[in-house]
PDB file of C-alpha atoms in Angstrom:
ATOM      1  CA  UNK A   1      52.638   5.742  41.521  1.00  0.00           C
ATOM      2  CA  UNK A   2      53.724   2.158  42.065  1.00  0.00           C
ATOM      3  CA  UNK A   3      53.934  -0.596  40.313  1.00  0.00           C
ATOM      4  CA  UNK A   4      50.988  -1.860  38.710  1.00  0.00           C
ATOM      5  CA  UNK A   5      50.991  -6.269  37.828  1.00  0.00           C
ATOM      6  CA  UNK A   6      50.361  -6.904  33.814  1.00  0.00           C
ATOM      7  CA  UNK A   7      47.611  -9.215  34.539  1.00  0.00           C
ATOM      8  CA  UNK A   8      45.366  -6.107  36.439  1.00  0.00           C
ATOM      9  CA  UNK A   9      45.922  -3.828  33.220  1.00  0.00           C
ATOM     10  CA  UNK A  10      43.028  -4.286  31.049  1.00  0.00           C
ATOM     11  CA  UNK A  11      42.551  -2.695  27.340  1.00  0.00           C
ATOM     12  CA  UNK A  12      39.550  -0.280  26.773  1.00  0.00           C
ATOM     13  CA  UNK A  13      37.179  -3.005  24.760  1.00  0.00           C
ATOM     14  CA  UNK A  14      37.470  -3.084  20.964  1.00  0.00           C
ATOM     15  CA  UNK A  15      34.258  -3.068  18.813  1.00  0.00           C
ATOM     16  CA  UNK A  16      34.000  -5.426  16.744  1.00  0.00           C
ATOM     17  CA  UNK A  17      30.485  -4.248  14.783  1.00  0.00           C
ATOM     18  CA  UNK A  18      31.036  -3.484  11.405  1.00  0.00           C
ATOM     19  CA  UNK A  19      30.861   0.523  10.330  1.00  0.00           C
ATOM     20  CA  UNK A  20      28.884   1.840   7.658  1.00  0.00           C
ATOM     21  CA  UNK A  21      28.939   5.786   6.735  1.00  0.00           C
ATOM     22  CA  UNK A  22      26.342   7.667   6.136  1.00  0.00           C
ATOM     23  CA  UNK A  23      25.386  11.184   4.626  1.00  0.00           C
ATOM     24  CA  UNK A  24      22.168  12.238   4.894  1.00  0.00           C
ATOM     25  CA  UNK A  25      20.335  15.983   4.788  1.00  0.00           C
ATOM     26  CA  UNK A  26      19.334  17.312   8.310  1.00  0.00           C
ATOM     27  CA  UNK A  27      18.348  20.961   8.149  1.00  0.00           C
ATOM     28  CA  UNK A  28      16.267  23.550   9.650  1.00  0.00           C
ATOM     29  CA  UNK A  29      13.004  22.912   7.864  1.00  0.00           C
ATOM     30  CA  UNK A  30      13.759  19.456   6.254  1.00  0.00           C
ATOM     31  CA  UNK A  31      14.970  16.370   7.590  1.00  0.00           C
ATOM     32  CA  UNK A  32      15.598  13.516   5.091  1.00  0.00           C
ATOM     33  CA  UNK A  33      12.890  10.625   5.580  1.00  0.00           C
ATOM     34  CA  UNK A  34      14.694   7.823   3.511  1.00  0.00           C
ATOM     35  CA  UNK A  35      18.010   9.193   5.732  1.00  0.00           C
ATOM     36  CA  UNK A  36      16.359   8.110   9.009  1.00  0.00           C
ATOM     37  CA  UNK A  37      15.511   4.797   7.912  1.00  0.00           C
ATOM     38  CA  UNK A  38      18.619   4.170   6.058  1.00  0.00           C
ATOM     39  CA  UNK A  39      20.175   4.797   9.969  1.00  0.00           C
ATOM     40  CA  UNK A  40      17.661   2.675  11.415  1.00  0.00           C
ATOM     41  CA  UNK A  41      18.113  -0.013   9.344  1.00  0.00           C
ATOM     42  CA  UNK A  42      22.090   0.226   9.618  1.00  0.00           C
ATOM     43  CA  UNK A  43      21.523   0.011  13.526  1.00  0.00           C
ATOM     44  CA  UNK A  44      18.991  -2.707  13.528  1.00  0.00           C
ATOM     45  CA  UNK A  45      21.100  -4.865  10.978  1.00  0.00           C
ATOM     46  CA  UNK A  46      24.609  -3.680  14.194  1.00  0.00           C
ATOM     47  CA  UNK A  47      26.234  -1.437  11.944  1.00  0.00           C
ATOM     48  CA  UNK A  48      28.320   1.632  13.906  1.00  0.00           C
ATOM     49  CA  UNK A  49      27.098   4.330  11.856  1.00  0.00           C
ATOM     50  CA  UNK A  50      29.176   7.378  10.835  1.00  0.00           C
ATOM     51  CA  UNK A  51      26.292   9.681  10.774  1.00  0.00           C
ATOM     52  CA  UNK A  52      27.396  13.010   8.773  1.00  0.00           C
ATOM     53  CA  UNK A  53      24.597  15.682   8.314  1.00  0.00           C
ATOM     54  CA  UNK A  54      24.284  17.679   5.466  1.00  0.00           C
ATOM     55  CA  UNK A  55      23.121  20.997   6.797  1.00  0.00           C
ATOM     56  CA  UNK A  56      22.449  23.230   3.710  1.00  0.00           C
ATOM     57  CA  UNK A  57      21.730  22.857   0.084  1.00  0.00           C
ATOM     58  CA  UNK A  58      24.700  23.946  -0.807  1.00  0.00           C
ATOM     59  CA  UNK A  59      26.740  21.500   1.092  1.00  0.00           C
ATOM     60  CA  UNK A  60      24.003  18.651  -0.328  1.00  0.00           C
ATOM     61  CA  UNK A  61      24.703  19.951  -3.725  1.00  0.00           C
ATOM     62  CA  UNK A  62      28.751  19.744  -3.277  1.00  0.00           C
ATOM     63  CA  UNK A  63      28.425  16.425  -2.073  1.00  0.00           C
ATOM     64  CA  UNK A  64      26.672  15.179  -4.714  1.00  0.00           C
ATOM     65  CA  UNK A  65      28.158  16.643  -7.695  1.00  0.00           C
ATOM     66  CA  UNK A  66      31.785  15.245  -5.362  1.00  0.00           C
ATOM     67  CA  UNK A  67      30.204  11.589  -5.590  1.00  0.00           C
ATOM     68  CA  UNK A  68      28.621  11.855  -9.063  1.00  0.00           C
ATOM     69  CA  UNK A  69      25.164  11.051  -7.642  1.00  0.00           C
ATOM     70  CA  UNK A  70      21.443  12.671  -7.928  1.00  0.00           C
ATOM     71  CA  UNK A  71      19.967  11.828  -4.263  1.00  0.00           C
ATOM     72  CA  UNK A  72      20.602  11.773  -1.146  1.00  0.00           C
ATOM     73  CA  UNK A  73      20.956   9.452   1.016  1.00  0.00           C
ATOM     74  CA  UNK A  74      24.128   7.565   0.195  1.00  0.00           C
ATOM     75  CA  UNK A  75      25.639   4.560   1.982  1.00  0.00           C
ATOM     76  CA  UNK A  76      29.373   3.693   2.391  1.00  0.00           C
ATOM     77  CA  UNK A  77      30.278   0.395   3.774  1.00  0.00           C
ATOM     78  CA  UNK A  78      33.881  -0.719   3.777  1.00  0.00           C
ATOM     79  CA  UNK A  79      34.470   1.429   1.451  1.00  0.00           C
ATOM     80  CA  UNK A  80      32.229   0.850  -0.785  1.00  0.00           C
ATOM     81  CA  UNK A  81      29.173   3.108  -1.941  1.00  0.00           C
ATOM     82  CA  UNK A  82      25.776   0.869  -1.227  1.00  0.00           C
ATOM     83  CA  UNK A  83      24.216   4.046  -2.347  1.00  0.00           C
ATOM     84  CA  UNK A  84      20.611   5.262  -1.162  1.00  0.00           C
ATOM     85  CA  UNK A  85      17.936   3.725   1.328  1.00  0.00           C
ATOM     86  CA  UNK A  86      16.330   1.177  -1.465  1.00  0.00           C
ATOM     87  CA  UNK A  87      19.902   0.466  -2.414  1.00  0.00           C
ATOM     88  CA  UNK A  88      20.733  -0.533   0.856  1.00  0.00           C
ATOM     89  CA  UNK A  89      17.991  -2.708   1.092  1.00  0.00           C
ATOM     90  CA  UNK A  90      18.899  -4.388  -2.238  1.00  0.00           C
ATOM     91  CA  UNK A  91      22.549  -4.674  -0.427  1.00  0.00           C
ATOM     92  CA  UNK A  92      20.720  -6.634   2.783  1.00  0.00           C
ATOM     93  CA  UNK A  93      18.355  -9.014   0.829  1.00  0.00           C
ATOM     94  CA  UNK A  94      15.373  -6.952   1.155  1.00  0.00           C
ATOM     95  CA  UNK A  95      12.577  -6.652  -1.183  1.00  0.00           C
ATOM     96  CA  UNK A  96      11.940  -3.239  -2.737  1.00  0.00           C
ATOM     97  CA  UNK A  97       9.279  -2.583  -4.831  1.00  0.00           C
ATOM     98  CA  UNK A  98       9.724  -1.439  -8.725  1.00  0.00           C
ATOM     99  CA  UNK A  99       8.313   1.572  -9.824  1.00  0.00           C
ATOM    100  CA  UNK A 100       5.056   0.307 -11.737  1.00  0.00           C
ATOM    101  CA  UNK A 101       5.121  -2.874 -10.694  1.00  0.00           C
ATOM    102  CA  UNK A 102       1.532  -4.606  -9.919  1.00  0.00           C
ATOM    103  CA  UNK A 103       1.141  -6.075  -6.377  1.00  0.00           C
ATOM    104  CA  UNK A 104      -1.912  -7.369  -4.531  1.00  0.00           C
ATOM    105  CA  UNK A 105      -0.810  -6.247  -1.308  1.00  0.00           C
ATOM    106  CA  UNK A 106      -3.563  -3.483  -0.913  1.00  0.00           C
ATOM    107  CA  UNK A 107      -6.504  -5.666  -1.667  1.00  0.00           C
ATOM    108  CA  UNK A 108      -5.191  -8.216   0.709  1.00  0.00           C
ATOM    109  CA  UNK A 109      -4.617  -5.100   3.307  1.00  0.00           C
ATOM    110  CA  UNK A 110      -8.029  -4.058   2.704  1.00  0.00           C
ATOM    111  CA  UNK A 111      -9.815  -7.689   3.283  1.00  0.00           C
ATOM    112  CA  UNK A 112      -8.069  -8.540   5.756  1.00  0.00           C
ATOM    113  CA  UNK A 113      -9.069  -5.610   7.731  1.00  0.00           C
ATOM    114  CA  UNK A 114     -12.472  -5.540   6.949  1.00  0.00           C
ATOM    115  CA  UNK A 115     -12.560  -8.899   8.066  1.00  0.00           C
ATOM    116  CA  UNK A 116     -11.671  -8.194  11.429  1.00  0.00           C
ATOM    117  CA  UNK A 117     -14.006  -5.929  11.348  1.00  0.00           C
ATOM    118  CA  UNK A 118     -16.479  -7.501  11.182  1.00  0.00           C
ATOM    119  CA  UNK A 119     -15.842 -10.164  13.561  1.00  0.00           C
ATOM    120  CA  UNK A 120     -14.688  -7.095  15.630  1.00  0.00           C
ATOM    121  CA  UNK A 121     -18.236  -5.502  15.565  1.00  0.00           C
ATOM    122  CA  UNK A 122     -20.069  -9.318  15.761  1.00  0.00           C
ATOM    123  CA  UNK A 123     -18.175  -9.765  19.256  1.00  0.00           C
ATOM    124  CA  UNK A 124     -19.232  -6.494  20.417  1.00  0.00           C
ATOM    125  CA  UNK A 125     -22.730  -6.768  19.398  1.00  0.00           C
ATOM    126  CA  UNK A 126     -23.048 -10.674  19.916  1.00  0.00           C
ATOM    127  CA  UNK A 127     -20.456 -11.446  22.297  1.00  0.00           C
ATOM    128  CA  UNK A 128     -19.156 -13.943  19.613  1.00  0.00           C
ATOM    129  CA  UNK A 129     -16.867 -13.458  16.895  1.00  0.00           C
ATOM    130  CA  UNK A 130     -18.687 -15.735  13.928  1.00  0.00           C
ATOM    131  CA  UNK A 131     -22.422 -14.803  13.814  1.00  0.00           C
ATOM    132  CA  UNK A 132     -24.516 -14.734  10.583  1.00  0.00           C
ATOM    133  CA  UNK A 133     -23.750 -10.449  11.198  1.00  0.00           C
ATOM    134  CA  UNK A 134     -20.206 -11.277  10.628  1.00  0.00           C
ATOM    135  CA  UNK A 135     -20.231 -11.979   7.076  1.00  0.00           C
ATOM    136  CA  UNK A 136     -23.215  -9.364   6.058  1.00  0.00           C
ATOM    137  CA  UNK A 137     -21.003  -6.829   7.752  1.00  0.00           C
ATOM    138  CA  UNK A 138     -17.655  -8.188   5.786  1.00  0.00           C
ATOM    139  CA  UNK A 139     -18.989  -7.692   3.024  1.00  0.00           C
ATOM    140  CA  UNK A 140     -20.240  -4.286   3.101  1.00  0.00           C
ATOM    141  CA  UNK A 141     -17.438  -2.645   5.454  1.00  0.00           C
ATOM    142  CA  UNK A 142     -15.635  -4.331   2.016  1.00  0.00           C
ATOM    143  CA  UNK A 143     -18.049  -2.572  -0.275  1.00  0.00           C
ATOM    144  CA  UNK A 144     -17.918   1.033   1.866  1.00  0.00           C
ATOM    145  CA  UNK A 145     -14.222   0.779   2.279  1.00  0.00           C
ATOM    146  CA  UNK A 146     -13.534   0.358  -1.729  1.00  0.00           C
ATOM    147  CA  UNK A 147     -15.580   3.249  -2.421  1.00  0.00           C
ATOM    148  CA  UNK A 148     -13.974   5.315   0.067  1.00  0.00           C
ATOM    149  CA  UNK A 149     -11.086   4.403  -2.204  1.00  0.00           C
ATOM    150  CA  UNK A 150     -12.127   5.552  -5.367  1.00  0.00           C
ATOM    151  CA  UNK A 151     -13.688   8.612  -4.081  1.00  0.00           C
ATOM    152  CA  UNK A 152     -10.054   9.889  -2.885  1.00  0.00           C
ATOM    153  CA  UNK A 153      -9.885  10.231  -6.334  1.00  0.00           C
ATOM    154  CA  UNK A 154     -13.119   9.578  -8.806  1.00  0.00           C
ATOM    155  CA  UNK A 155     -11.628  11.728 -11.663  1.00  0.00           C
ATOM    156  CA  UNK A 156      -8.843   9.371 -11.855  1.00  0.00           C
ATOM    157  CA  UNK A 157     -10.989   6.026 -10.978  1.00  0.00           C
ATOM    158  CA  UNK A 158     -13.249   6.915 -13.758  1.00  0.00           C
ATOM    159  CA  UNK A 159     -10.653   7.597 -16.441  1.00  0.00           C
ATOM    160  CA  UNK A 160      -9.183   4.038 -15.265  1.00  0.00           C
ATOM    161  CA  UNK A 161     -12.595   2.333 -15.161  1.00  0.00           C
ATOM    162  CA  UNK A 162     -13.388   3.448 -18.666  1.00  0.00           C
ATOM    163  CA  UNK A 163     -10.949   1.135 -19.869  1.00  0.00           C
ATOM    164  CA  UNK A 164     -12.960  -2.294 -19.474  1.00  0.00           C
ATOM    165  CA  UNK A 165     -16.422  -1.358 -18.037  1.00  0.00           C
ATOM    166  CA  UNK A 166     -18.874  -2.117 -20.514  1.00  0.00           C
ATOM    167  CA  UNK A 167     -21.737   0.832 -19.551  1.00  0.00           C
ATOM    168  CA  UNK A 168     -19.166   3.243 -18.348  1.00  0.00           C
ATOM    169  CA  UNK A 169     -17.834   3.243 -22.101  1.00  0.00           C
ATOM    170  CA  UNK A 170     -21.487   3.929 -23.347  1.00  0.00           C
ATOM    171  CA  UNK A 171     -22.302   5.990 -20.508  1.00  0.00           C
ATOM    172  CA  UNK A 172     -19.240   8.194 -18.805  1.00  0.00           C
ATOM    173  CA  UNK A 173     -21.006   9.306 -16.386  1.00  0.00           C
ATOM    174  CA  UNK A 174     -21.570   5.489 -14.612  1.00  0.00           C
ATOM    175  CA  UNK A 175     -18.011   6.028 -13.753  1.00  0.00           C
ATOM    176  CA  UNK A 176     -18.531   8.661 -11.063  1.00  0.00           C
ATOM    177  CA  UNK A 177     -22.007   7.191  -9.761  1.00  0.00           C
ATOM    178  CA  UNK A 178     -20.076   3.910  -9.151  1.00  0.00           C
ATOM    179  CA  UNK A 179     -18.453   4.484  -6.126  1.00  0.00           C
ATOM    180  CA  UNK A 180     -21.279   6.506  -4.857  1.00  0.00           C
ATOM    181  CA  UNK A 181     -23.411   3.664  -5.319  1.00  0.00           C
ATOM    182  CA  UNK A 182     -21.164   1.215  -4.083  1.00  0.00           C
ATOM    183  CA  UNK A 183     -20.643   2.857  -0.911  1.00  0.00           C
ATOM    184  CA  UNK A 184     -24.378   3.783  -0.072  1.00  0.00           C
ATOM    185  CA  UNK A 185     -25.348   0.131  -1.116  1.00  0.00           C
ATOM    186  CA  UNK A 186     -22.456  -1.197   1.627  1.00  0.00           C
ATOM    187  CA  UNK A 187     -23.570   1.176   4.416  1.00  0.00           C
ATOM    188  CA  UNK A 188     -27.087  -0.205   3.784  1.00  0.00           C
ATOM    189  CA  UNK A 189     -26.067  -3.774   4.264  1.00  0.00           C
ATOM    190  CA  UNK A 190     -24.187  -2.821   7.362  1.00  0.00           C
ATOM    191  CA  UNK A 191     -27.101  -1.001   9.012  1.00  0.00           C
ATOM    192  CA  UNK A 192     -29.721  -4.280   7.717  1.00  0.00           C
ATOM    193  CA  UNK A 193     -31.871  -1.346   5.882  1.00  0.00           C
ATOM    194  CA  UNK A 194     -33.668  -0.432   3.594  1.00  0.00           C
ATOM    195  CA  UNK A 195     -32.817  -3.932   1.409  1.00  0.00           C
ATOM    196  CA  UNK A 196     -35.344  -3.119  -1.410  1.00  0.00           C
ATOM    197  CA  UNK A 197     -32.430  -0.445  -2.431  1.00  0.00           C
ATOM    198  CA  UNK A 198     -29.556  -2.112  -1.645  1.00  0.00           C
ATOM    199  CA  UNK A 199     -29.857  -5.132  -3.131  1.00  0.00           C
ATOM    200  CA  UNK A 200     -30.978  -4.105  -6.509  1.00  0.00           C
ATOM    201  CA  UNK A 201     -28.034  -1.626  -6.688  1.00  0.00           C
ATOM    202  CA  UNK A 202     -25.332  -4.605  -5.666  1.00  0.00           C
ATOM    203  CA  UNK A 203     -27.077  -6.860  -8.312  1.00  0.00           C
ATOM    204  CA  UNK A 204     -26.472  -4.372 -11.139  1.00  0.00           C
ATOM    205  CA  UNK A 205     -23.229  -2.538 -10.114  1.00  0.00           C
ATOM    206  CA  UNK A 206     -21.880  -6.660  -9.334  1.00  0.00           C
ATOM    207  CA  UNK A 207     -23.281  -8.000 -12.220  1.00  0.00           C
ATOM    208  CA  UNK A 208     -22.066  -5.493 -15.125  1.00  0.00           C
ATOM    209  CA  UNK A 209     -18.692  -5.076 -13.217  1.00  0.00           C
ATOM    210  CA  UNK A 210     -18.449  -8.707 -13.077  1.00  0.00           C
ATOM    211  CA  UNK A 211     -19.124  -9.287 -17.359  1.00  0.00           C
ATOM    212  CA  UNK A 212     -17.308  -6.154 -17.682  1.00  0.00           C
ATOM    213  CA  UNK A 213     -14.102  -7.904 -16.586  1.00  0.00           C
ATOM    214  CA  UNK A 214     -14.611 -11.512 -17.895  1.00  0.00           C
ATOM    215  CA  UNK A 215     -14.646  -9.665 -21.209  1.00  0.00           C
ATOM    216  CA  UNK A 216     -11.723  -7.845 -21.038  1.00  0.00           C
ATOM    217  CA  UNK A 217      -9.718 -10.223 -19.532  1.00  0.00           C
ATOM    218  CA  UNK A 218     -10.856 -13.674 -20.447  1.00  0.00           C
ATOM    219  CA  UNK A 219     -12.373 -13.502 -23.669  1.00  0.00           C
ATOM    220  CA  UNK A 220     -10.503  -9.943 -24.694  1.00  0.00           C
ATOM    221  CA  UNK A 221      -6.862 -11.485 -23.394  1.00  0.00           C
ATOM    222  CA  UNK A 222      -6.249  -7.934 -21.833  1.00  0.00           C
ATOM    223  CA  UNK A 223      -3.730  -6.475 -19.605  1.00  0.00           C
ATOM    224  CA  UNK A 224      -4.962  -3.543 -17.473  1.00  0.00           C
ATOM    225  CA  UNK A 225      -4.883  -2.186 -14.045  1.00  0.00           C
ATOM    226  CA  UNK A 226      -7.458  -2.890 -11.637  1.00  0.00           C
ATOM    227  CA  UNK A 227      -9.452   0.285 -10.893  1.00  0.00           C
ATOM    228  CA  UNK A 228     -11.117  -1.523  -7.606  1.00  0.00           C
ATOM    229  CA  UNK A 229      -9.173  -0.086  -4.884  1.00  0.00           C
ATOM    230  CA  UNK A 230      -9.051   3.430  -6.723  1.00  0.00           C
ATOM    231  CA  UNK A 231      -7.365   5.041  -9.667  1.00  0.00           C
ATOM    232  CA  UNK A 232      -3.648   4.944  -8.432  1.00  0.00           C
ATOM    233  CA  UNK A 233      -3.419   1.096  -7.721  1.00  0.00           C
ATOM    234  CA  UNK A 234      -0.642  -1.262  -9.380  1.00  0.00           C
ATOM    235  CA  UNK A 235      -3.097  -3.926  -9.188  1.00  0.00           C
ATOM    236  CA  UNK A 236      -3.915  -6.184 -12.079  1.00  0.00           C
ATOM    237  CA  UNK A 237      -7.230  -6.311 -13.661  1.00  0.00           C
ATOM    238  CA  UNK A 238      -8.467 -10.020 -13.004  1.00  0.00           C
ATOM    239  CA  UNK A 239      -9.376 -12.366 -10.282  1.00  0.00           C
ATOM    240  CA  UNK A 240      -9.687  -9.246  -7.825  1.00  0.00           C
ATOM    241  CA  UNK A 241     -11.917  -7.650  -9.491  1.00  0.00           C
ATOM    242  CA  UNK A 242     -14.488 -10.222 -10.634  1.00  0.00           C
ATOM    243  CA  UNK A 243     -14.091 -11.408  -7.189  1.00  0.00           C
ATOM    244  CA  UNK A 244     -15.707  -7.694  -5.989  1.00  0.00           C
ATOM    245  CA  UNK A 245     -18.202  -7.800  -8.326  1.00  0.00           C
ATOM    246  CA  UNK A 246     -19.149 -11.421  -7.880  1.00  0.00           C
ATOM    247  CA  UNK A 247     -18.745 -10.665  -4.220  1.00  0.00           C
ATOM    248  CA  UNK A 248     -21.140  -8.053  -4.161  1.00  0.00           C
ATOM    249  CA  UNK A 249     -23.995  -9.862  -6.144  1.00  0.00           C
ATOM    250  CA  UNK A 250     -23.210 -12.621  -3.320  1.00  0.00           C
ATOM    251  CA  UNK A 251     -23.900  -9.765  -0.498  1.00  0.00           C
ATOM    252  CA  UNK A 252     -27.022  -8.878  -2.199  1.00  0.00           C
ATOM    253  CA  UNK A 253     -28.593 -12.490  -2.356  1.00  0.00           C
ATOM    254  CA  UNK A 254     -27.347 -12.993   0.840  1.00  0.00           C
ATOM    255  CA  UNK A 255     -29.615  -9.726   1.788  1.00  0.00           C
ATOM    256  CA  UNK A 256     -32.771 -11.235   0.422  1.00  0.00           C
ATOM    257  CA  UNK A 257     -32.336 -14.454   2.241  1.00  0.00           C
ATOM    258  CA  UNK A 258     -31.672 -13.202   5.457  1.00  0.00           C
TER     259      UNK A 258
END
């Protein structure tokens, strides 16, 4: 072999992304969730990841009585344990939500959507996205679309609902016609029919909901969950909720002026 100049050798290159190690479970029948996206978020934020499975229970167990931890995932970086997927999102900045904590995210979600909607439906109909259909339809996809939320689960929207609804307390029953009647009086306003029965049943479900919750909240000085978007919500009882109710009485005089 002959000689070979310095200058035409040239080193394999050296990574220079930082390495993080992970140990997640991947077996047979169960493959961690939080694992994968404690991976992908490692590889999105350029991490080399030292990916080590944990095939059985057994070897899960070992590992974490080894580490002194309950879960699985854990982290290592430089060293370090980060510890599991919310951990490691702590560790980049992110935000992670507490356990209880009250958030307005899914009536925001839920508005949003059946906003577009509507103004998805006007241009199909129309051919324009703002007609006088839009907001008739907003506000009873809105009205259909709650319901459908607190019929996943009316046992558990009722029990929540009996804490500040005025007729539900002297009637229990009210609190498992609500949503019923909610949703049939917001597939009515969609369709433009039969108005005579929609509108009376938005006026009264609107306008007790909507003394209901100025009672408990702003003369009562309450602090309660929101039972509007069904009976496992963190959201607080308040503006949301008298803004359905007051929303709905809108819808329904909005009906009779049409």
């Amino acid at each position: 072999m002959g000689w070979v100049p310095h200058s035409a050798i040239r080193s394999a290159p050296v990574s220079t992304s930082p390495t993080a190690v992970l140990y997640r479970m991947v077996m047979p029948a169960h493959v961690c969730p939080y694992g994968l996206k404690a991976l992908d978020l490692l590889t999105r934020k350029g991490f080399e990841v030292e990916d080590h499975h944990l095939t059985t229970r057994a070897e899960t167990d070992a590992f974490k009585a080894e580490h002194g931890v309950k879960t699985t995932p854990q982290v290592f970086i430089a060293d370090e344990r980060i510890g599991g997927y919310d951990d490691l999102r702590r560790h980049f900045g992110q935000h992670v939500a507490e356990p209880g904590a009250t958030s307005y995210r899914p009536v925001i979600v839920l508005f949003a959507m059946t906003a577009l909607l509507a103004v998805a439906g006007s241009h199909a109909a129309f051919g324009s996205p703002v007609t006088a259909h839009t907001l008739q339809w907003f506000g009873g996809f809105s009205m259909a679309i709650l319901a459908l939320l607190k019929l996943q689960d009316v046992e558990r929207f009722s029990t929540m609902f009996l804490n500040y609804d005025l007729l539900a307390r002297r009637w229990v029953r009210y609190g498992y016609i609500y949503p019923f009647a909610e949703g049939l009086a917001g597939i009515l306003m969609v369709a433009g029919v039969l108005t005579w029965l929609s509108v009376p049943i938005a006026l009264f479900i609107g306008g007790v909901g909507a003394v209901s919750v100025c009672k408990a909240v702003y003369v009562d000085k309450r602090e309660l969950k929101c039972a509007c978007v069904g009976g496992s919500s963190n959201v607080p009882l308040g503006f949301v909720s008298l803004t359905e109710n007051l929303g709905m009485i809108a819808m329904a005089v909005w009906m009779v002026t049409m």
